[in-house]
């Protein structure tokens, strides 16, 4: 994700906090915390993630941050744990963010604030080999896709094993075709990297040649640049994959 886009998302997050219905006291606290995160040399992306999470946590909490007692915070964590729209990793992120924030807000608390929070460590991949998609399954998903957008996206993710977030800032200029296929320049949490692709190159080339305004669902074309817009796009990808998987691979599932 580009620095310009990070700044834009941060400004949007700050605006949501300013326009929120909770107290000015908590808004002031959140912006003070934001400043200290920058002092700690966190990236813009990390800052807007923390700020966005705390904004949502404050909406779920029924009192100001400084007034919350242990019972209220346990109710908040319980609420997070019961949410079916959050993955286990996302739940851990919220709990980790909440604990870090309160240790900043109340540094002299003894014992440390929220020391009772249980954050499970992620241990490897819990999927069994037979639960993973085979090459035949992947080909079936690509063939089941009814437009070039989905075919290109499924084929590219399958071959590159890239993070979905690494596709977020992909532009046409980041795709270089050659006689062996193509080279993608992707930008993710570990920085810029080149990825050689072969089997998905024809799908990317077809999408490129046809100049579709959407390579991947909410993709738009402006001045020859193709951008993925992040609002709701991760959920869209999950729905897209599930749709094609059940349509072709598990039609009776």
mmCIF file of N, CA and C in Angstrom, residues 72-205:
data_model
loop_
_atom_site.group_PDB
_atom_site.id
_atom_site.type_symbol
_atom_site.label_atom_id
_atom_site.label_comp_id
_atom_site.label_asym_id
_atom_site.label_seq_id
_atom_site.Cartn_x
_atom_site.Cartn_y
_atom_site.Cartn_z
ATOM 1 N N UNK A 72 -16.336 -3.963 33.204
ATOM 2 C CA UNK A 72 -16.725 -3.404 31.915
ATOM 3 C C UNK A 72 -15.799 -3.843 30.797
ATOM 4 N N UNK A 73 -14.486 -3.901 31.091
ATOM 5 C CA UNK A 73 -13.517 -4.317 30.079
ATOM 6 C C UNK A 73 -13.645 -5.812 29.775
ATOM 7 N N UNK A 74 -13.980 -6.602 30.798
ATOM 8 C CA UNK A 74 -14.201 -8.027 30.549
ATOM 9 C C UNK A 74 -15.438 -8.233 29.679
ATOM 10 N N UNK A 75 -16.456 -7.420 29.900
ATOM 11 C CA UNK A 75 -17.646 -7.493 29.050
ATOM 12 C C UNK A 75 -17.301 -7.132 27.607
ATOM 13 N N UNK A 76 -16.413 -6.145 27.440
ATOM 14 C CA UNK A 76 -15.986 -5.735 26.101
ATOM 15 C C UNK A 76 -15.229 -6.867 25.404
ATOM 16 N N UNK A 77 -14.290 -7.486 26.123
ATOM 17 C CA UNK A 77 -13.524 -8.595 25.546
ATOM 18 C C UNK A 77 -14.444 -9.775 25.239
ATOM 19 N N UNK A 78 -15.411 -10.013 26.116
ATOM 20 C CA UNK A 78 -16.381 -11.080 25.878
ATOM 21 C C UNK A 78 -17.179 -10.805 24.610
ATOM 22 N N UNK A 79 -17.528 -9.535 24.405
ATOM 23 C CA UNK A 79 -18.261 -9.133 23.204
ATOM 24 C C UNK A 79 -17.428 -9.393 21.944
ATOM 25 N N UNK A 80 -16.136 -9.085 22.032
ATOM 26 C CA UNK A 80 -15.232 -9.334 20.901
ATOM 27 C C UNK A 80 -15.172 -10.830 20.599
ATOM 28 N N UNK A 81 -15.026 -11.635 21.647
ATOM 29 C CA UNK A 81 -14.895 -13.086 21.470
ATOM 30 C C UNK A 81 -16.142 -13.712 20.849
ATOM 31 N N UNK A 82 -17.304 -13.127 21.105
ATOM 32 C CA UNK A 82 -18.553 -13.712 20.603
ATOM 33 C C UNK A 82 -18.895 -13.280 19.180
ATOM 34 N N UNK A 83 -18.184 -12.289 18.663
ATOM 35 C CA UNK A 83 -18.501 -11.792 17.317
ATOM 36 C C UNK A 83 -18.144 -12.850 16.274
ATOM 37 N N UNK A 84 -19.120 -13.203 15.458
ATOM 38 C CA UNK A 84 -18.908 -14.224 14.433
ATOM 39 C C UNK A 84 -18.322 -13.639 13.152
ATOM 40 N N UNK A 85 -18.309 -12.303 13.054
ATOM 41 C CA UNK A 85 -17.777 -11.675 11.842
ATOM 42 C C UNK A 85 -16.281 -11.390 11.949
ATOM 43 N N UNK A 86 -15.658 -11.778 13.066
ATOM 44 C CA UNK A 86 -14.226 -11.555 13.261
ATOM 45 C C UNK A 86 -13.486 -12.888 13.288
ATOM 46 N N UNK A 87 -12.350 -12.946 12.606
ATOM 47 C CA UNK A 87 -11.526 -14.156 12.619
ATOM 48 C C UNK A 87 -10.778 -14.234 13.949
ATOM 49 N N UNK A 88 -10.267 -15.409 14.323
ATOM 50 C CA UNK A 88 -9.477 -15.525 15.558
ATOM 51 C C UNK A 88 -8.296 -14.558 15.594
ATOM 52 N N UNK A 89 -7.618 -14.371 14.464
ATOM 53 C CA UNK A 89 -6.482 -13.441 14.424
ATOM 54 C C UNK A 89 -6.931 -12.011 14.669
ATOM 55 N N UNK A 90 -8.071 -11.629 14.093
ATOM 56 C CA UNK A 90 -8.589 -10.271 14.287
ATOM 57 C C UNK A 90 -8.993 -10.053 15.736
ATOM 58 N N UNK A 91 -9.587 -11.052 16.359
ATOM 59 C CA UNK A 91 -9.949 -10.952 17.775
ATOM 60 C C UNK A 91 -8.700 -10.745 18.624
ATOM 61 N N UNK A 92 -7.644 -11.489 18.317
ATOM 62 C CA UNK A 92 -6.381 -11.314 19.045
ATOM 63 C C UNK A 92 -5.813 -9.920 18.837
ATOM 64 N N UNK A 93 -5.936 -9.393 17.616
ATOM 65 C CA UNK A 93 -5.456 -8.037 17.325
ATOM 66 C C UNK A 93 -6.180 -7.007 18.182
ATOM 67 N N UNK A 94 -7.502 -7.146 18.291
ATOM 68 C CA UNK A 94 -8.280 -6.212 19.110
ATOM 69 C C UNK A 94 -7.859 -6.295 20.574
ATOM 70 N N UNK A 95 -7.690 -7.498 21.084
ATOM 71 C CA UNK A 95 -7.314 -7.666 22.494
ATOM 72 C C UNK A 95 -5.907 -7.138 22.753
ATOM 73 N N UNK A 96 -5.016 -7.393 21.820
ATOM 74 C CA UNK A 96 -3.639 -6.895 21.953
ATOM 75 C C UNK A 96 -3.617 -5.366 21.915
ATOM 76 N N UNK A 97 -4.401 -4.791 21.008
ATOM 77 C CA UNK A 97 -4.490 -3.334 20.887
ATOM 78 C C UNK A 97 -5.057 -2.715 22.162
ATOM 79 N N UNK A 98 -6.107 -3.333 22.708
ATOM 80 C CA UNK A 98 -6.746 -2.827 23.923
ATOM 81 C C UNK A 98 -5.784 -2.873 25.106
ATOM 82 N N UNK A 99 -5.065 -3.967 25.250
ATOM 83 C CA UNK A 99 -4.119 -4.112 26.363
ATOM 84 C C UNK A 99 -2.985 -3.097 26.258
ATOM 85 N N UNK A 100 -2.436 -2.948 25.063
ATOM 86 C CA UNK A 100 -1.350 -1.986 24.859
ATOM 87 C C UNK A 100 -1.811 -0.562 25.150
ATOM 88 N N UNK A 101 -3.032 -0.236 24.718
ATOM 89 C CA UNK A 101 -3.570 1.106 24.928
ATOM 90 C C UNK A 101 -3.744 1.408 26.412
ATOM 91 N N UNK A 102 -4.312 0.475 27.164
ATOM 92 C CA UNK A 102 -4.557 0.732 28.584
ATOM 93 C C UNK A 102 -3.267 0.777 29.392
ATOM 94 N N UNK A 103 -2.260 0.076 28.963
ATOM 95 C CA UNK A 103 -0.972 0.170 29.658
ATOM 96 C C UNK A 103 -0.305 1.514 29.376
ATOM 97 N N UNK A 104 -0.647 2.118 28.246
ATOM 98 C CA UNK A 104 -0.200 3.490 27.966
ATOM 99 C C UNK A 104 -1.030 4.481 28.770
ATOM 100 N N UNK A 105 -2.351 4.255 28.815
ATOM 101 C CA UNK A 105 -3.259 5.184 29.488
ATOM 102 C C UNK A 105 -3.064 5.163 31.002
ATOM 103 N N UNK A 106 -2.861 3.985 31.566
ATOM 104 C CA UNK A 106 -2.710 3.833 33.022
ATOM 105 C C UNK A 106 -1.416 3.075 33.315
ATOM 106 N N UNK A 107 -0.272 3.725 33.131
ATOM 107 C CA UNK A 107 1.017 3.030 33.254
ATOM 108 C C UNK A 107 1.364 2.593 34.673
ATOM 109 N N UNK A 108 0.747 3.218 35.676
ATOM 110 C CA UNK A 108 1.098 2.906 37.066
ATOM 111 C C UNK A 108 0.187 1.855 37.694
ATOM 112 N N UNK A 109 -0.738 1.316 36.920
ATOM 113 C CA UNK A 109 -1.666 0.320 37.465
ATOM 114 C C UNK A 109 -0.907 -0.925 37.909
ATOM 115 N N UNK A 110 -1.298 -1.461 39.061
ATOM 116 C CA UNK A 110 -0.649 -2.650 39.601
ATOM 117 C C UNK A 110 -1.729 -3.616 40.118
ATOM 118 N N UNK A 111 -1.890 -4.798 39.502
ATOM 119 C CA UNK A 111 -1.097 -5.324 38.376
ATOM 120 C C UNK A 111 -1.379 -4.551 37.087
ATOM 121 N N UNK A 112 -0.525 -4.731 36.072
ATOM 122 C CA UNK A 112 -0.721 -4.011 34.809
ATOM 123 C C UNK A 112 -2.122 -4.225 34.256
ATOM 124 N N UNK A 113 -2.679 -3.182 33.641
ATOM 125 C CA UNK A 113 -4.034 -3.261 33.110
ATOM 126 C C UNK A 113 -4.173 -4.411 32.116
ATOM 127 N N UNK A 114 -5.290 -5.097 32.246
ATOM 128 C CA UNK A 114 -5.676 -6.162 31.323
ATOM 129 C C UNK A 114 -4.658 -7.312 31.268
ATOM 130 N N UNK A 115 -3.966 -7.531 32.382
ATOM 131 C CA UNK A 115 -3.010 -8.643 32.425
ATOM 132 C C UNK A 115 -3.731 -9.988 32.322
ATOM 133 N N UNK A 116 -5.047 -9.979 32.540
ATOM 134 C CA UNK A 116 -5.833 -11.205 32.488
ATOM 135 C C UNK A 116 -6.238 -11.590 31.057
ATOM 136 N N UNK A 117 -5.993 -10.702 30.110
ATOM 137 C CA UNK A 117 -6.381 -11.008 28.729
ATOM 138 C C UNK A 117 -5.567 -12.186 28.202
ATOM 139 N N UNK A 118 -6.259 -13.139 27.616
ATOM 140 C CA UNK A 118 -5.604 -14.319 27.051
ATOM 141 C C UNK A 118 -5.516 -14.172 25.535
ATOM 142 N N UNK A 119 -4.287 -14.104 25.032
ATOM 143 C CA UNK A 119 -4.077 -13.997 23.586
ATOM 144 C C UNK A 119 -3.370 -15.263 23.133
ATOM 145 N N UNK A 120 -4.083 -16.069 22.383
ATOM 146 C CA UNK A 120 -3.523 -17.345 21.935
ATOM 147 C C UNK A 120 -2.472 -17.115 20.856
ATOM 148 N N UNK A 121 -1.377 -17.817 20.984
ATOM 149 C CA UNK A 121 -0.331 -17.748 19.966
ATOM 150 C C UNK A 121 -0.724 -18.618 18.775
ATOM 151 N N UNK A 122 -0.461 -18.073 17.592
ATOM 152 C CA UNK A 122 -0.761 -18.821 16.374
ATOM 153 C C UNK A 122 0.325 -19.865 16.161
ATOM 154 N N UNK A 123 -0.071 -21.123 16.111
ATOM 155 C CA UNK A 123 0.902 -22.206 15.951
ATOM 156 C C UNK A 123 0.707 -22.863 14.590
ATOM 157 N N UNK A 124 1.576 -22.505 13.649
ATOM 158 C CA UNK A 124 1.584 -23.142 12.337
ATOM 159 C C UNK A 124 0.259 -23.077 11.618
ATOM 160 N N UNK A 125 0.076 -23.987 10.686
ATOM 161 C CA UNK A 125 -1.145 -24.083 9.901
ATOM 162 C C UNK A 125 -1.955 -25.260 10.410
ATOM 163 N N UNK A 126 -3.169 -25.006 10.850
ATOM 164 C CA UNK A 126 -3.981 -26.054 11.452
ATOM 165 C C UNK A 126 -4.663 -26.941 10.415
ATOM 166 N N UNK A 127 -4.558 -26.598 9.132
ATOM 167 C CA UNK A 127 -5.213 -27.387 8.100
ATOM 168 C C UNK A 127 -4.407 -28.647 7.784
ATOM 169 N N UNK A 128 -5.116 -29.737 7.597
ATOM 170 C CA UNK A 128 -4.483 -30.979 7.187
ATOM 171 C C UNK A 128 -4.206 -30.926 5.687
ATOM 172 N N UNK A 129 -3.203 -31.668 5.199
ATOM 173 C CA UNK A 129 -2.878 -31.643 3.768
ATOM 174 C C UNK A 129 -4.079 -31.932 2.881
ATOM 175 N N UNK A 130 -4.932 -32.881 3.310
ATOM 176 C CA UNK A 130 -6.084 -33.243 2.479
ATOM 177 C C UNK A 130 -7.160 -32.157 2.459
ATOM 178 N N UNK A 131 -7.040 -31.164 3.356
ATOM 179 C CA UNK A 131 -8.011 -30.068 3.376
ATOM 180 C C UNK A 131 -7.618 -28.923 2.444
ATOM 181 N N UNK A 132 -6.393 -28.949 1.943
ATOM 182 C CA UNK A 132 -5.917 -27.885 1.065
ATOM 183 C C UNK A 132 -6.381 -28.128 -0.363
ATOM 184 N N UNK A 133 -6.500 -27.041 -1.129
ATOM 185 C CA UNK A 133 -6.898 -27.160 -2.527
ATOM 186 C C UNK A 133 -5.777 -27.807 -3.333
ATOM 187 N N UNK A 134 -6.143 -28.723 -4.201
ATOM 188 C CA UNK A 134 -5.176 -29.339 -5.103
ATOM 189 C C UNK A 134 -5.047 -28.483 -6.358
ATOM 190 N N UNK A 135 -4.071 -28.829 -7.213
ATOM 191 C CA UNK A 135 -3.919 -28.102 -8.472
ATOM 192 C C UNK A 135 -5.172 -28.244 -9.328
ATOM 193 N N UNK A 136 -5.775 -29.425 -9.313
ATOM 194 C CA UNK A 136 -7.012 -29.634 -10.071
ATOM 195 C C UNK A 136 -8.136 -28.752 -9.540
ATOM 196 N N UNK A 137 -8.195 -28.603 -8.203
ATOM 197 C CA UNK A 137 -9.204 -27.732 -7.597
ATOM 198 C C UNK A 137 -9.023 -26.292 -8.062
ATOM 199 N N UNK A 138 -7.766 -25.839 -8.092
ATOM 200 C CA UNK A 138 -7.480 -24.459 -8.492
ATOM 201 C C UNK A 138 -7.868 -24.218 -9.942
ATOM 202 N N UNK A 139 -7.536 -25.188 -10.808
ATOM 203 C CA UNK A 139 -7.912 -25.072 -12.223
ATOM 204 C C UNK A 139 -9.432 -25.046 -12.360
ATOM 205 N N UNK A 140 -10.113 -25.874 -11.562
ATOM 206 C CA UNK A 140 -11.575 -25.911 -11.605
ATOM 207 C C UNK A 140 -12.167 -24.572 -11.194
ATOM 208 N N UNK A 141 -11.582 -23.924 -10.179
ATOM 209 C CA UNK A 141 -12.063 -22.607 -9.750
ATOM 210 C C UNK A 141 -11.874 -21.572 -10.848
ATOM 211 N N UNK A 142 -10.714 -21.616 -11.501
ATOM 212 C CA UNK A 142 -10.446 -20.663 -12.584
ATOM 213 C C UNK A 142 -11.445 -20.869 -13.715
ATOM 214 N N UNK A 143 -11.679 -22.128 -14.080
ATOM 215 C CA UNK A 143 -12.618 -22.422 -15.163
ATOM 216 C C UNK A 143 -14.048 -22.058 -14.791
ATOM 217 N N UNK A 144 -14.359 -22.132 -13.495
ATOM 218 C CA UNK A 144 -15.716 -21.809 -13.050
ATOM 219 C C UNK A 144 -15.989 -20.316 -13.071
ATOM 220 N N UNK A 145 -14.931 -19.515 -13.001
ATOM 221 C CA UNK A 145 -15.106 -18.055 -12.997
ATOM 222 C C UNK A 145 -15.720 -17.619 -14.320
ATOM 223 N N UNK A 146 -16.714 -16.723 -14.241
ATOM 224 C CA UNK A 146 -17.433 -16.343 -15.455
ATOM 225 C C UNK A 146 -17.006 -15.000 -16.027
ATOM 226 N N UNK A 147 -15.876 -14.454 -15.557
ATOM 227 C CA UNK A 147 -15.353 -13.229 -16.170
ATOM 228 C C UNK A 147 -13.836 -13.186 -16.009
ATOM 229 N N UNK A 148 -13.191 -12.378 -16.846
ATOM 230 C CA UNK A 148 -11.731 -12.293 -16.850
ATOM 231 C C UNK A 148 -11.177 -11.788 -15.529
ATOM 232 N N UNK A 149 -11.931 -10.907 -14.883
ATOM 233 C CA UNK A 149 -11.492 -10.364 -13.600
ATOM 234 C C UNK A 149 -11.223 -11.473 -12.601
ATOM 235 N N UNK A 150 -12.219 -12.345 -12.401
ATOM 236 C CA UNK A 150 -12.096 -13.416 -11.417
ATOM 237 C C UNK A 150 -11.041 -14.438 -11.830
ATOM 238 N N UNK A 151 -11.003 -14.769 -13.120
ATOM 239 C CA UNK A 151 -10.004 -15.730 -13.596
ATOM 240 C C UNK A 151 -8.588 -15.224 -13.315
ATOM 241 N N UNK A 152 -8.343 -13.935 -13.637
ATOM 242 C CA UNK A 152 -7.011 -13.357 -13.436
ATOM 243 C C UNK A 152 -6.642 -13.331 -11.961
ATOM 244 N N UNK A 153 -7.597 -12.967 -11.117
ATOM 245 C CA UNK A 153 -7.307 -12.838 -9.693
ATOM 246 C C UNK A 153 -7.038 -14.193 -9.043
ATOM 247 N N UNK A 154 -7.909 -15.171 -9.340
ATOM 248 C CA UNK A 154 -7.740 -16.507 -8.756
ATOM 249 C C UNK A 154 -6.434 -17.135 -9.227
ATOM 250 N N UNK A 155 -6.147 -17.016 -10.533
ATOM 251 C CA UNK A 155 -4.925 -17.605 -11.082
ATOM 252 C C UNK A 155 -3.678 -16.955 -10.496
ATOM 253 N N UNK A 156 -3.714 -15.632 -10.332
ATOM 254 C CA UNK A 156 -2.544 -14.914 -9.816
ATOM 255 C C UNK A 156 -2.289 -15.232 -8.350
ATOM 256 N N UNK A 157 -3.335 -15.216 -7.533
ATOM 257 C CA UNK A 157 -3.162 -15.563 -6.116
ATOM 258 C C UNK A 157 -2.685 -17.003 -5.958
ATOM 259 N N UNK A 158 -3.225 -17.897 -6.774
ATOM 260 C CA UNK A 158 -2.848 -19.304 -6.687
ATOM 261 C C UNK A 158 -1.374 -19.510 -7.008
ATOM 262 N N UNK A 159 -0.891 -18.843 -8.062
ATOM 263 C CA UNK A 159 0.497 -19.061 -8.475
ATOM 264 C C UNK A 159 1.500 -18.334 -7.591
ATOM 265 N N UNK A 160 1.172 -17.118 -7.182
ATOM 266 C CA UNK A 160 2.139 -16.309 -6.430
ATOM 267 C C UNK A 160 2.141 -16.607 -4.945
ATOM 268 N N UNK A 161 1.005 -17.132 -4.425
ATOM 269 C CA UNK A 161 0.844 -17.302 -2.974
ATOM 270 C C UNK A 161 1.072 -15.984 -2.256
ATOM 271 N N UNK A 162 0.739 -14.890 -2.926
ATOM 272 C CA UNK A 162 0.910 -13.562 -2.337
ATOM 273 C C UNK A 162 -0.174 -13.306 -1.300
ATOM 274 N N UNK A 163 0.125 -12.399 -0.379
ATOM 275 C CA UNK A 163 -0.903 -11.943 0.545
ATOM 276 C C UNK A 163 -1.939 -11.162 -0.252
ATOM 277 N N UNK A 164 -3.199 -11.267 0.171
ATOM 278 C CA UNK A 164 -4.238 -10.512 -0.518
ATOM 279 C C UNK A 164 -3.912 -9.024 -0.469
ATOM 280 N N UNK A 165 -3.352 -8.564 0.661
ATOM 281 C CA UNK A 165 -3.002 -7.155 0.796
ATOM 282 C C UNK A 165 -1.949 -6.696 -0.191
ATOM 283 N N UNK A 166 -1.126 -7.636 -0.687
ATOM 284 C CA UNK A 166 -0.085 -7.258 -1.638
ATOM 285 C C UNK A 166 -0.661 -6.915 -3.004
ATOM 286 N N UNK A 167 -1.915 -7.310 -3.239
ATOM 287 C CA UNK A 167 -2.572 -6.967 -4.494
ATOM 288 C C UNK A 167 -3.250 -5.604 -4.428
ATOM 289 N N UNK A 168 -3.278 -5.023 -3.234
ATOM 290 C CA UNK A 168 -4.055 -3.803 -2.999
ATOM 291 C C UNK A 168 -3.608 -2.639 -3.863
ATOM 292 N N UNK A 169 -2.300 -2.470 -4.056
ATOM 293 C CA UNK A 169 -1.804 -1.310 -4.799
ATOM 294 C C UNK A 169 -1.283 -1.685 -6.183
ATOM 295 N N UNK A 170 -1.652 -2.870 -6.662
ATOM 296 C CA UNK A 170 -1.162 -3.324 -7.961
ATOM 297 C C UNK A 170 -1.698 -2.456 -9.094
ATOM 298 N N UNK A 171 -0.797 -1.996 -9.952
ATOM 299 C CA UNK A 171 -1.164 -1.187 -11.107
ATOM 300 C C UNK A 171 -0.658 -1.860 -12.373
ATOM 301 N N UNK A 172 -1.189 -1.441 -13.523
ATOM 302 C CA UNK A 172 -0.741 -2.009 -14.788
ATOM 303 C C UNK A 172 0.761 -1.837 -14.952
ATOM 304 N N UNK A 173 1.301 -0.710 -14.518
ATOM 305 C CA UNK A 173 2.736 -0.474 -14.679
ATOM 306 C C UNK A 173 3.578 -1.434 -13.843
ATOM 307 N N UNK A 174 2.940 -2.121 -12.880
ATOM 308 C CA UNK A 174 3.656 -3.092 -12.050
ATOM 309 C C UNK A 174 3.729 -4.475 -12.690
ATOM 310 N N UNK A 175 3.143 -4.624 -13.884
ATOM 311 C CA UNK A 175 3.142 -5.911 -14.583
ATOM 312 C C UNK A 175 3.995 -5.790 -15.839
ATOM 313 N N UNK A 176 5.073 -6.549 -15.916
ATOM 314 C CA UNK A 176 5.965 -6.535 -17.075
ATOM 315 C C UNK A 176 5.915 -7.911 -17.747
ATOM 316 N N UNK A 177 5.400 -7.947 -18.982
ATOM 317 C CA UNK A 177 5.295 -9.202 -19.716
ATOM 318 C C UNK A 177 6.583 -9.478 -20.492
ATOM 319 N N UNK A 178 6.947 -10.760 -20.592
ATOM 320 C CA UNK A 178 8.093 -11.159 -21.405
ATOM 321 C C UNK A 178 7.808 -12.527 -22.008
ATOM 322 N N UNK A 179 8.813 -13.116 -22.674
ATOM 323 C CA UNK A 179 8.579 -14.384 -23.368
ATOM 324 C C UNK A 179 8.406 -15.565 -22.423
ATOM 325 N N UNK A 180 8.675 -15.389 -21.144
ATOM 326 C CA UNK A 180 8.500 -16.469 -20.164
ATOM 327 C C UNK A 180 7.215 -16.331 -19.358
ATOM 328 N N UNK A 181 6.554 -15.205 -19.459
ATOM 329 C CA UNK A 181 5.342 -14.959 -18.692
ATOM 330 C C UNK A 181 5.242 -13.502 -18.301
ATOM 331 N N UNK A 182 5.421 -13.229 -17.022
ATOM 332 C CA UNK A 182 5.357 -11.849 -16.536
ATOM 333 C C UNK A 182 6.058 -11.742 -15.189
ATOM 334 N N UNK A 183 6.430 -10.519 -14.844
ATOM 335 C CA UNK A 183 7.004 -10.224 -13.532
ATOM 336 C C UNK A 183 6.123 -9.169 -12.875
ATOM 337 N N UNK A 184 5.654 -9.458 -11.668
ATOM 338 C CA UNK A 184 4.822 -8.520 -10.914
ATOM 339 C C UNK A 184 5.668 -7.844 -9.850
ATOM 340 N N UNK A 185 5.456 -6.561 -9.675
ATOM 341 C CA UNK A 185 6.077 -5.837 -8.566
ATOM 342 C C UNK A 185 4.987 -5.598 -7.532
ATOM 343 N N UNK A 186 5.024 -6.357 -6.449
ATOM 344 C CA UNK A 186 3.991 -6.247 -5.422
ATOM 345 C C UNK A 186 4.551 -5.530 -4.204
ATOM 346 N N UNK A 187 3.667 -4.862 -3.494
ATOM 347 C CA UNK A 187 4.067 -4.077 -2.328
ATOM 348 C C UNK A 187 3.210 -4.498 -1.150
ATOM 349 N N UNK A 188 3.832 -5.075 -0.136
ATOM 350 C CA UNK A 188 3.087 -5.536 1.029
ATOM 351 C C UNK A 188 3.764 -5.171 2.322
ATOM 352 N N UNK A 189 3.449 -5.895 3.393
ATOM 353 C CA UNK A 189 3.952 -5.570 4.725
ATOM 354 C C UNK A 189 5.459 -5.764 4.841
ATOM 355 N N UNK A 190 6.038 -6.572 3.930
ATOM 356 C CA UNK A 190 7.485 -6.779 3.959
ATOM 357 C C UNK A 190 8.217 -5.905 2.951
ATOM 358 N N UNK A 191 7.487 -5.010 2.286
ATOM 359 C CA UNK A 191 8.105 -4.114 1.317
ATOM 360 C C UNK A 191 7.895 -4.577 -0.116
ATOM 361 N N UNK A 192 8.598 -3.922 -1.047
ATOM 362 C CA UNK A 192 8.464 -4.232 -2.466
ATOM 363 C C UNK A 192 9.217 -5.523 -2.797
ATOM 364 N N UNK A 193 8.641 -6.320 -3.692
ATOM 365 C CA UNK A 193 9.346 -7.511 -4.161
ATOM 366 C C UNK A 193 8.843 -7.892 -5.551
ATOM 367 N N UNK A 194 9.728 -8.515 -6.332
ATOM 368 C CA UNK A 194 9.378 -8.990 -7.668
ATOM 369 C C UNK A 194 8.930 -10.450 -7.592
ATOM 370 N N UNK A 195 7.876 -10.752 -8.318
ATOM 371 C CA UNK A 195 7.349 -12.114 -8.340
ATOM 372 C C UNK A 195 7.229 -12.573 -9.791
ATOM 373 N N UNK A 196 7.925 -13.637 -10.136
ATOM 374 C CA UNK A 196 7.839 -14.215 -11.478
ATOM 375 C C UNK A 196 6.603 -15.098 -11.583
ATOM 376 N N UNK A 197 5.781 -14.906 -12.614
ATOM 377 C CA UNK A 197 4.609 -15.746 -12.846
ATOM 378 C C UNK A 197 4.666 -16.289 -14.265
ATOM 379 N N UNK A 198 4.099 -17.467 -14.437
ATOM 380 C CA UNK A 198 4.085 -18.106 -15.759
ATOM 381 C C UNK A 198 2.659 -18.484 -16.147
ATOM 382 N N UNK A 199 2.047 -19.368 -15.355
ATOM 383 C CA UNK A 199 0.742 -19.910 -15.746
ATOM 384 C C UNK A 199 -0.381 -18.879 -15.706
ATOM 385 N N UNK A 200 -0.279 -17.869 -14.827
ATOM 386 C CA UNK A 200 -1.354 -16.872 -14.741
ATOM 387 C C UNK A 200 -1.163 -15.721 -15.727
ATOM 388 N N UNK A 201 -0.003 -15.671 -16.404
ATOM 389 C CA UNK A 201 0.290 -14.560 -17.314
ATOM 390 C C UNK A 201 -0.752 -14.395 -18.420
ATOM 391 N N UNK A 202 -1.242 -15.489 -19.047
ATOM 392 C CA UNK A 202 -2.260 -15.311 -20.089
ATOM 393 C C UNK A 202 -3.534 -14.640 -19.577
ATOM 394 N N UNK A 203 -3.927 -14.957 -18.335
ATOM 395 C CA UNK A 203 -5.124 -14.335 -17.769
ATOM 396 C C UNK A 203 -4.883 -12.853 -17.515
ATOM 397 N N UNK A 204 -3.711 -12.528 -16.982
ATOM 398 C CA UNK A 204 -3.361 -11.126 -16.759
ATOM 399 C C UNK A 204 -3.273 -10.384 -18.079
ATOM 400 N N UNK A 205 -2.696 -11.026 -19.094
ATOM 401 C CA UNK A 205 -2.553 -10.405 -20.403
ATOM 402 C C UNK A 205 -3.911 -10.127 -21.029
#
